[in-house]
Coordinates of C-alpha atoms in Angstrom, one line a residue:
D23 CA -5.8 11.3 -19.2
A24 CA -6.9 9.9 -15.9
E25 CA -3.4 8.2 -15.4
V26 CA -1.7 11.6 -15.7
S27 CA -4.2 13.4 -13.3
T28 CA -3.6 10.8 -10.6
R29 CA 0.2 10.8 -11.3
K30 CA 0.5 14.6 -10.8
K31 CA -0.9 14.5 -7.4
T32 CA 1.6 14.8 -4.5
F33 CA 2.3 11.8 -2.4
A34 CA 0.5 13.2 0.6
E35 CA -2.6 14.1 -1.4
V36 CA -2.8 10.5 -2.9
Q37 CA -2.3 9.0 0.7
T38 CA -5.0 11.3 2.2
E39 CA -7.4 10.6 -0.7
R40 CA -7.0 6.8 -0.4
L41 CA -7.2 6.6 3.4
D42 CA -10.5 8.6 3.3
Q43 CA -11.8 6.3 0.5
A44 CA -10.9 3.2 2.8
E45 CA -12.9 4.6 5.7
R46 CA -16.0 4.6 3.5
T47 CA -15.5 1.1 2.3
V48 CA -16.9 -2.2 3.4
L49 CA -16.2 -5.7 2.3
I50 CA -18.8 -8.3 1.7
K51 CA -18.5 -12.1 1.2
C52 CA -21.0 -13.1 -1.4
P53 CA -22.7 -16.3 -2.6
S54 CA -21.3 -17.9 -5.7
K55 CA -24.5 -17.2 -7.5
L56 CA -25.2 -13.6 -7.1
N57 CA -27.5 -10.9 -8.8
E58 CA -25.2 -7.8 -8.8
K59 CA -28.1 -5.4 -9.4
K60 CA -30.1 -6.8 -6.4
L61 CA -27.0 -6.6 -4.0
L62 CA -26.3 -2.9 -5.2
Q63 CA -30.1 -2.0 -4.9
Y64 CA -30.1 -3.3 -1.3
L65 CA -27.0 -1.5 -0.4
S66 CA -28.1 1.8 -2.0
S67 CA -31.1 2.0 0.5
H68 CA -28.2 2.8 3.0
G69 CA -26.6 5.5 0.8
N70 CA -25.0 6.1 -2.6
V71 CA -22.5 3.5 -3.6
R72 CA -19.7 5.5 -5.2
S73 CA -17.7 2.5 -6.7
H74 CA -17.6 -1.3 -6.3
F75 CA -15.8 -4.5 -7.7
F76 CA -16.0 -8.2 -7.2
F77 CA -12.9 -10.4 -6.7
E78 CA -12.1 -14.0 -5.9
N79 CA -10.6 -15.0 -2.5
R80 CA -11.9 -18.1 -1.0
G81 CA -15.1 -17.5 -2.9
I82 CA -16.5 -14.2 -4.2
S83 CA -16.1 -10.9 -2.3
A84 CA -17.3 -7.4 -3.2
L85 CA -15.5 -4.2 -2.2
I86 CA -18.2 -1.4 -1.8
E87 CA -17.2 2.2 -1.4
F88 CA -19.9 4.5 -0.2
S89 CA -20.1 8.3 -0.8
E90 CA -20.7 9.0 2.8
K91 CA -19.2 7.4 5.9
S92 CA -22.6 7.6 7.5
S93 CA -23.9 4.9 5.2
I94 CA -21.7 2.3 6.9
A95 CA -23.4 3.1 10.3
S96 CA -26.7 2.7 8.6
L97 CA -25.7 -0.6 7.1
Q98 CA -24.3 -1.8 10.4
D99 CA -27.5 -1.1 12.2
A100 CA -29.4 -3.2 9.7
V101 CA -27.1 -6.2 9.8
G102 CA -27.6 -9.3 12.0
I103 CA -25.3 -11.0 14.3
P104 CA -24.4 -14.5 13.1
S105 CA -26.3 -17.3 14.9
A106 CA -23.7 -19.8 15.9
S107 CA -24.9 -23.0 17.5
E108 CA -21.5 -24.8 17.8
Y109 CA -19.4 -21.6 18.2
H110 CA -19.6 -18.5 20.4
V111 CA -19.1 -15.2 18.4
V112 CA -16.9 -12.4 19.5
P113 CA -19.4 -9.5 19.2
F114 CA -17.0 -7.1 17.4
K115 CA -18.9 -5.2 14.7
S116 CA -16.5 -4.7 11.9
R117 CA -16.9 -3.6 8.2
L118 CA -16.7 -7.1 7.0
F119 CA -20.1 -8.8 6.1
T120 CA -21.5 -11.9 4.7
F121 CA -24.4 -11.6 2.2
T122 CA -26.7 -14.7 1.6
L123 CA -29.7 -15.4 -0.3
K124 CA -32.7 -16.7 1.6
K125 CA -35.0 -17.8 -1.3
P126 CA -34.2 -20.6 -3.8
V127 CA -31.3 -19.3 -5.9
S128 CA -32.9 -19.6 -9.5
Q129 CA -35.0 -16.3 -9.3
Y130 CA -32.0 -14.3 -8.2
V131 CA -29.4 -15.5 -10.5
E132 CA -28.7 -13.3 -13.4
E133 CA -27.6 -14.4 -16.9
T134 CA -24.5 -12.1 -17.0
P135 CA -21.6 -13.4 -15.0
L136 CA -19.9 -11.2 -12.5
H137 CA -16.7 -9.4 -13.7
L138 CA -14.0 -10.4 -11.3
S139 CA -11.0 -8.1 -10.7
P140 CA -7.7 -10.2 -10.8
Q141 CA -5.7 -9.8 -7.6
C142 CA -2.5 -11.6 -8.6
H143 CA -0.5 -11.4 -11.8
I144 CA -0.9 -13.8 -14.8
P145 CA 0.9 -17.1 -14.8
V146 CA 4.4 -17.0 -16.2
K147 CA 3.4 -19.2 -19.2
D148 CA 0.7 -16.6 -20.2
L149 CA 3.1 -13.7 -19.7
I150 CA 5.7 -15.4 -22.0
E151 CA 3.0 -15.8 -24.6
K152 CA 2.1 -12.2 -24.5
L153 CA 5.8 -11.1 -24.6
C154 CA 6.4 -13.1 -27.8
L155 CA 3.6 -11.1 -29.5
A156 CA 5.3 -7.8 -28.7
D157 CA 7.3 -6.0 -31.6
S158 CA 10.3 -4.8 -29.5
V159 CA 12.1 -5.3 -26.2
S160 CA 10.8 -1.9 -25.0
S161 CA 7.3 -3.1 -25.7
Q162 CA 7.9 -6.3 -23.8
M163 CA 9.1 -4.3 -20.7
Y164 CA 5.9 -2.3 -20.7
I165 CA 3.8 -5.5 -21.0
L166 CA 5.7 -6.9 -18.1
L167 CA 5.1 -3.6 -16.1
N168 CA 1.4 -3.7 -17.0
E169 CA 0.9 -7.3 -15.9
Y170 CA 2.8 -7.1 -12.7
Q171 CA 2.2 -3.6 -11.3
L172 CA -0.7 -3.1 -8.6
T173 CA -4.0 -2.5 -9.9
E174 CA -6.5 0.4 -8.9
E175 CA -8.6 -2.3 -7.3
N176 CA -5.6 -4.0 -5.6
I177 CA -4.5 -0.6 -4.0
K178 CA -8.0 0.0 -2.7
L179 CA -7.9 -3.4 -1.0
R180 CA -4.5 -2.7 0.6
F181 CA -5.8 0.6 2.0
L182 CA -8.9 -1.2 3.3
A183 CA -6.8 -3.8 5.2
C184 CA -5.0 -0.9 6.9
S185 CA -8.3 0.8 7.6
L186 CA -9.6 -2.3 9.2
V187 CA -6.5 -2.6 11.6
Q188 CA -7.0 1.1 12.2
D189 CA -10.6 0.4 13.6
F190 CA -8.9 -1.7 16.4
A191 CA -6.1 0.9 17.0
R192 CA -8.6 3.6 17.4
A193 CA -10.4 1.7 20.2
Y194 CA -7.3 2.7 22.3
F195 CA -5.9 5.7 20.5
P196 CA -8.8 7.6 18.8
D197 CA -6.5 9.9 16.8
S198 CA -4.2 7.4 15.5
T199 CA -4.0 6.2 11.8
V200 CA -2.8 3.0 10.2
K201 CA -1.0 3.8 6.9
P202 CA 0.6 1.6 4.3
F203 CA 4.2 2.2 3.3
G204 CA 6.8 0.7 1.0
S205 CA 5.7 -1.1 -2.2
S206 CA 2.0 -0.7 -1.6
V207 CA 2.4 3.2 -2.0
N208 CA 5.7 3.8 -3.9
T209 CA 4.5 2.9 -7.3
F210 CA 6.9 -0.1 -7.6
G211 CA 4.6 -2.6 -5.9
K212 CA 4.0 -6.0 -7.5
L213 CA 0.6 -7.9 -7.3
G214 CA 0.9 -10.5 -4.7
S215 CA 3.3 -8.6 -2.5
D216 CA 2.9 -8.2 1.3
V217 CA 1.3 -5.1 2.9
D218 CA 3.7 -3.1 5.1
M219 CA 1.7 -0.8 7.4
F220 CA 2.5 1.3 10.4
L221 CA 0.5 2.7 13.2
D222 CA 1.0 6.6 13.2
F223 CA 0.4 8.8 16.3
R224 CA 1.7 12.0 14.6
D225 CA -1.7 13.2 13.9
T226 CA -2.4 12.9 17.8
G227 CA -0.4 16.1 18.6
K228 CA -1.9 18.2 15.6
H229 CA -5.2 18.6 17.4
A230 CA -3.5 19.9 20.6
T231 CA -3.6 23.7 21.0
K232 CA -1.8 24.0 24.4
L233 CA -3.0 26.8 26.5
K234 CA 0.0 29.1 26.1
K235 CA -1.6 32.4 27.1
G236 CA -2.6 32.9 30.8
P237 CA -1.2 32.0 34.0
F238 CA -1.7 28.1 33.6
E239 CA -1.6 25.2 31.2
M240 CA -3.3 21.9 31.0
E241 CA -2.0 18.6 29.6
Y242 CA -2.9 14.9 29.7
Q243 CA -1.8 12.6 32.3
M244 CA -0.2 9.8 30.5
K245 CA 1.7 6.6 31.3
R246 CA 5.5 7.2 31.2
L247 CA 7.8 4.4 30.1
P248 CA 11.7 4.5 30.2
S249 CA 12.1 4.2 26.3
E250 CA 10.3 4.8 23.1
R251 CA 11.1 1.1 22.1
L252 CA 9.4 -0.2 25.2
A253 CA 6.3 1.8 24.4
T254 CA 6.3 0.5 20.9
Q255 CA 6.5 -3.1 22.1
R256 CA 3.8 -2.6 24.7
I257 CA 1.4 -0.9 22.0
L258 CA 2.0 -3.6 19.3
S259 CA 1.7 -6.3 21.8
V260 CA -1.9 -5.3 22.8
I261 CA -2.9 -4.5 19.1
G262 CA -1.5 -7.9 18.2
D263 CA -3.6 -9.6 20.8
C264 CA -6.7 -7.7 19.6
L265 CA -6.3 -8.8 15.9
D266 CA -5.7 -12.3 17.2
N267 CA -8.6 -12.6 19.7
F268 CA -11.2 -10.3 18.0
G269 CA -10.2 -9.6 14.4
P270 CA -12.4 -11.5 11.9
G271 CA -10.1 -13.3 9.5
C272 CA -7.0 -12.3 11.1
V273 CA -4.9 -15.5 11.4
N274 CA -1.3 -16.7 12.1
V275 CA -0.7 -13.5 14.2
Q276 CA 3.0 -13.4 15.3
K277 CA 4.3 -10.7 17.5
I278 CA 8.0 -10.1 16.7
L279 CA 8.7 -7.5 19.4
N280 CA 12.4 -8.0 19.9
A281 CA 13.3 -7.3 16.2
R282 CA 15.4 -4.1 15.5
C283 CA 12.1 -2.7 14.2
P284 CA 9.3 -4.5 16.5
L285 CA 6.4 -5.7 14.3
V286 CA 3.3 -7.9 14.2
K287 CA 2.9 -10.3 11.4
F288 CA -0.4 -11.7 10.4
S289 CA -2.6 -13.1 7.5
H290 CA -5.6 -11.0 6.6
Q291 CA -7.9 -13.6 5.1
P292 CA -10.8 -11.3 3.9
T293 CA -8.4 -9.2 1.7
G294 CA -6.0 -12.2 1.1
F295 CA -2.8 -10.2 2.2
Q296 CA 0.1 -11.1 4.3
C297 CA 0.5 -8.0 6.7
D298 CA 3.4 -6.5 8.7
L299 CA 2.3 -3.9 11.2
S300 CA 5.0 -1.6 12.9
V301 CA 4.9 1.8 14.6
S302 CA 5.6 5.3 13.2
N303 CA 8.4 4.9 10.7
S304 CA 9.4 8.3 9.4
I305 CA 12.4 7.4 7.4
A306 CA 10.3 4.5 5.6
I307 CA 7.6 6.9 4.7
R308 CA 10.2 9.5 3.3
S309 CA 11.9 6.8 1.2
S310 CA 8.4 5.6 0.0
E311 CA 7.6 9.3 -1.1
L312 CA 11.1 9.6 -2.9
L313 CA 10.5 6.5 -4.9
Y314 CA 6.8 7.7 -5.6
I315 CA 8.3 10.8 -7.3
Y316 CA 11.0 8.9 -9.3
G317 CA 8.2 6.6 -10.5
C318 CA 5.9 9.3 -11.5
L319 CA 8.6 11.5 -13.3
D320 CA 9.2 9.2 -16.3
S321 CA 7.4 6.0 -17.5
R322 CA 10.8 4.4 -18.2
V323 CA 11.8 4.3 -14.6
R324 CA 9.2 1.8 -13.3
A325 CA 9.4 -0.4 -16.6
L326 CA 13.2 -0.7 -16.0
V327 CA 12.8 -1.6 -12.4
F328 CA 10.1 -4.2 -12.9
T329 CA 12.3 -5.8 -15.6
I330 CA 15.5 -5.9 -13.6
R331 CA 13.6 -7.3 -10.5
C332 CA 12.1 -10.0 -12.7
W333 CA 15.4 -10.9 -14.2
A334 CA 16.9 -11.2 -10.7
R335 CA 14.1 -13.3 -9.4
V336 CA 14.3 -15.8 -12.4
H337 CA 18.1 -16.0 -11.9
G338 CA 17.8 -16.7 -8.2
L339 CA 19.6 -13.5 -7.1
T340 CA 16.6 -12.4 -5.0
N341 CA 14.6 -14.6 -2.7
S342 CA 11.3 -13.9 -0.7
A343 CA 13.0 -15.8 2.3
P344 CA 15.3 -13.5 4.3
G345 CA 19.0 -14.3 3.8
T346 CA 22.2 -13.0 2.3
W347 CA 20.8 -12.3 -1.1
I348 CA 20.3 -8.7 -2.7
T349 CA 16.8 -7.2 -1.9
N350 CA 14.4 -5.8 -4.3
F351 CA 14.8 -2.4 -2.6
S352 CA 18.7 -2.6 -3.2
L353 CA 18.1 -3.4 -6.9
T354 CA 15.7 -0.5 -7.2
M355 CA 18.2 1.8 -5.7
M356 CA 20.9 0.5 -8.4
V357 CA 18.4 1.3 -11.1
M358 CA 17.9 4.9 -9.7
F359 CA 21.6 5.6 -9.4
F360 CA 22.1 4.2 -12.9
L361 CA 19.3 6.5 -14.2
Q362 CA 20.9 9.6 -12.4
Q363 CA 24.3 8.8 -14.2
R364 CA 22.8 8.8 -17.8
S365 CA 23.8 11.8 -20.0
P366 CA 21.5 13.8 -19.8
P367 CA 20.1 12.2 -16.5
I368 CA 16.7 10.7 -16.5
I369 CA 16.0 11.5 -12.9
P370 CA 17.3 14.2 -10.6
T371 CA 19.6 13.5 -7.6
L372 CA 18.3 14.0 -4.1
D373 CA 20.2 17.2 -3.6
Q374 CA 18.6 18.6 -6.8
L375 CA 15.2 17.7 -5.3
K376 CA 16.2 19.3 -2.1
E377 CA 17.0 22.6 -3.8
L378 CA 13.5 22.7 -5.2
A379 CA 11.9 22.1 -1.7
D380 CA 10.1 24.9 0.1
E381 CA 9.1 25.4 3.7
K382 CA 6.4 22.7 3.8
D383 CA 8.7 20.1 2.4
K384 CA 11.1 20.5 5.3
H385 CA 11.7 17.2 7.3
I386 CA 14.4 16.6 9.9
I387 CA 14.4 13.0 11.0
G388 CA 16.8 11.8 13.8
G389 CA 19.0 14.9 13.1
Y390 CA 19.2 14.0 9.4
D391 CA 17.8 16.4 6.7
C392 CA 15.3 14.4 4.6
S393 CA 13.8 17.5 2.8
F394 CA 13.0 17.2 -0.8
V395 CA 10.3 18.7 -3.2
S396 CA 6.8 17.2 -3.1
D397 CA 5.2 19.1 -6.0
L398 CA 6.0 17.2 -9.1
R399 CA 5.2 20.2 -11.3
K400 CA 8.4 22.0 -10.1
I401 CA 10.6 19.2 -11.5
K402 CA 11.8 19.7 -15.1
P403 CA 11.2 16.7 -17.4
T404 CA 14.4 14.9 -18.7
K405 CA 15.6 15.6 -22.2
N406 CA 16.9 12.1 -22.4
T407 CA 15.2 10.0 -25.1
E408 CA 17.0 6.7 -24.8
T409 CA 14.7 3.7 -25.4
L410 CA 14.2 1.1 -22.7
D411 CA 15.9 -1.6 -24.6
V412 CA 19.1 0.5 -24.8
L413 CA 18.7 1.4 -21.0
L414 CA 18.5 -2.3 -20.1
G415 CA 21.6 -3.2 -22.0
E416 CA 23.6 -0.2 -20.5
F417 CA 22.4 -1.0 -17.0
F418 CA 24.1 -4.4 -17.3
E419 CA 27.1 -2.9 -18.9
Y420 CA 27.4 -0.2 -16.3
F421 CA 27.2 -2.4 -13.2
G422 CA 29.2 -5.2 -14.9
N423 CA 32.2 -2.8 -14.9
F424 CA 31.4 -1.0 -11.6
D425 CA 34.1 -1.6 -9.0
F426 CA 32.1 -2.2 -5.8
R427 CA 35.3 -2.6 -3.8
K428 CA 36.2 0.9 -4.3
N429 CA 33.0 2.7 -5.1
S430 CA 29.5 2.9 -3.5
I431 CA 26.3 4.2 -4.9
N432 CA 24.8 7.4 -3.5
L433 CA 21.5 8.9 -4.8
R434 CA 22.1 12.3 -2.9
K435 CA 24.8 13.8 -5.2

């Protein structure tokens, strides 16, 4: 089962694999009438195409993953600079291309229409029709999950958006990486949600083998600033300007540098995502991994979370605009806590995951121990067999009687 084989990988393995995939990927804007075979034939002259799909986003686009990174360099060498009579182009050679047909269309067009991968969930009306055909509440909850969760194609697009931003960051910081965090990677992402990404310099230090032996040592001369916050603001300010001035399809760039967590917001038109870029956020990545583990342990976990979040949205309890409402993250935490309280528990507590951790799982962040096991095979499956419909009812019962004035929820114990 392909689903299980991807599920059993550790969070770090999945991230590494996807980041690598994204670096071998290009995005091509295509004409509305296109011969798929001819396009792939042309691209194959630059190297083996490992996978591809088409999607609709202000016209038709194709995401093309090559087997080798060198194929992209070969393609870039063969591609022309746009001739612009009324505009002047910024000569930044990215991995975004436009494919056009020179000859009259008729001989290129094939009979078979392109298969387009949907990048947003189905309209509510269609969803309700599907739900009405289900034979149980549990089945309905799984249908909701299947319709709203991120698809394989959408995840590839999210990692590509990060990889394209990384190309700019690497012009200044060659060892840096740009990685997604939060709902794009924690298995709880919904189609249409924003992409949270962060600029990571942690790999920069990994290559350093400081000369310890011998009578001398060498280190880089680097700009020194009074605080990490100021360094973060300066870096984001420059990357934000780059995206704004040179990034094809990067629009509405806003630098929000005085926020508690400084960030750059922008719309990435080629992939269709709203993006938030911040700098190294260790805690956010750890919580993404923790949710990834919980999401992989039992299929009921994600189905229950998606249902509760959908219920909250329909009743106006959550809102995409910032304000005093409860967030999806808080609702997700409530579901996790509830599942830990079942008898027998459906998911383990954080302390139990910490007990299973070994040396490589050690993470101390800001003086806090954030260690927990990363290998899913070490976690025993639950013996709890409650059905989803029962769990849904029990969730409302549990929190309906929960005294929030006296008690709080804590996933640790």
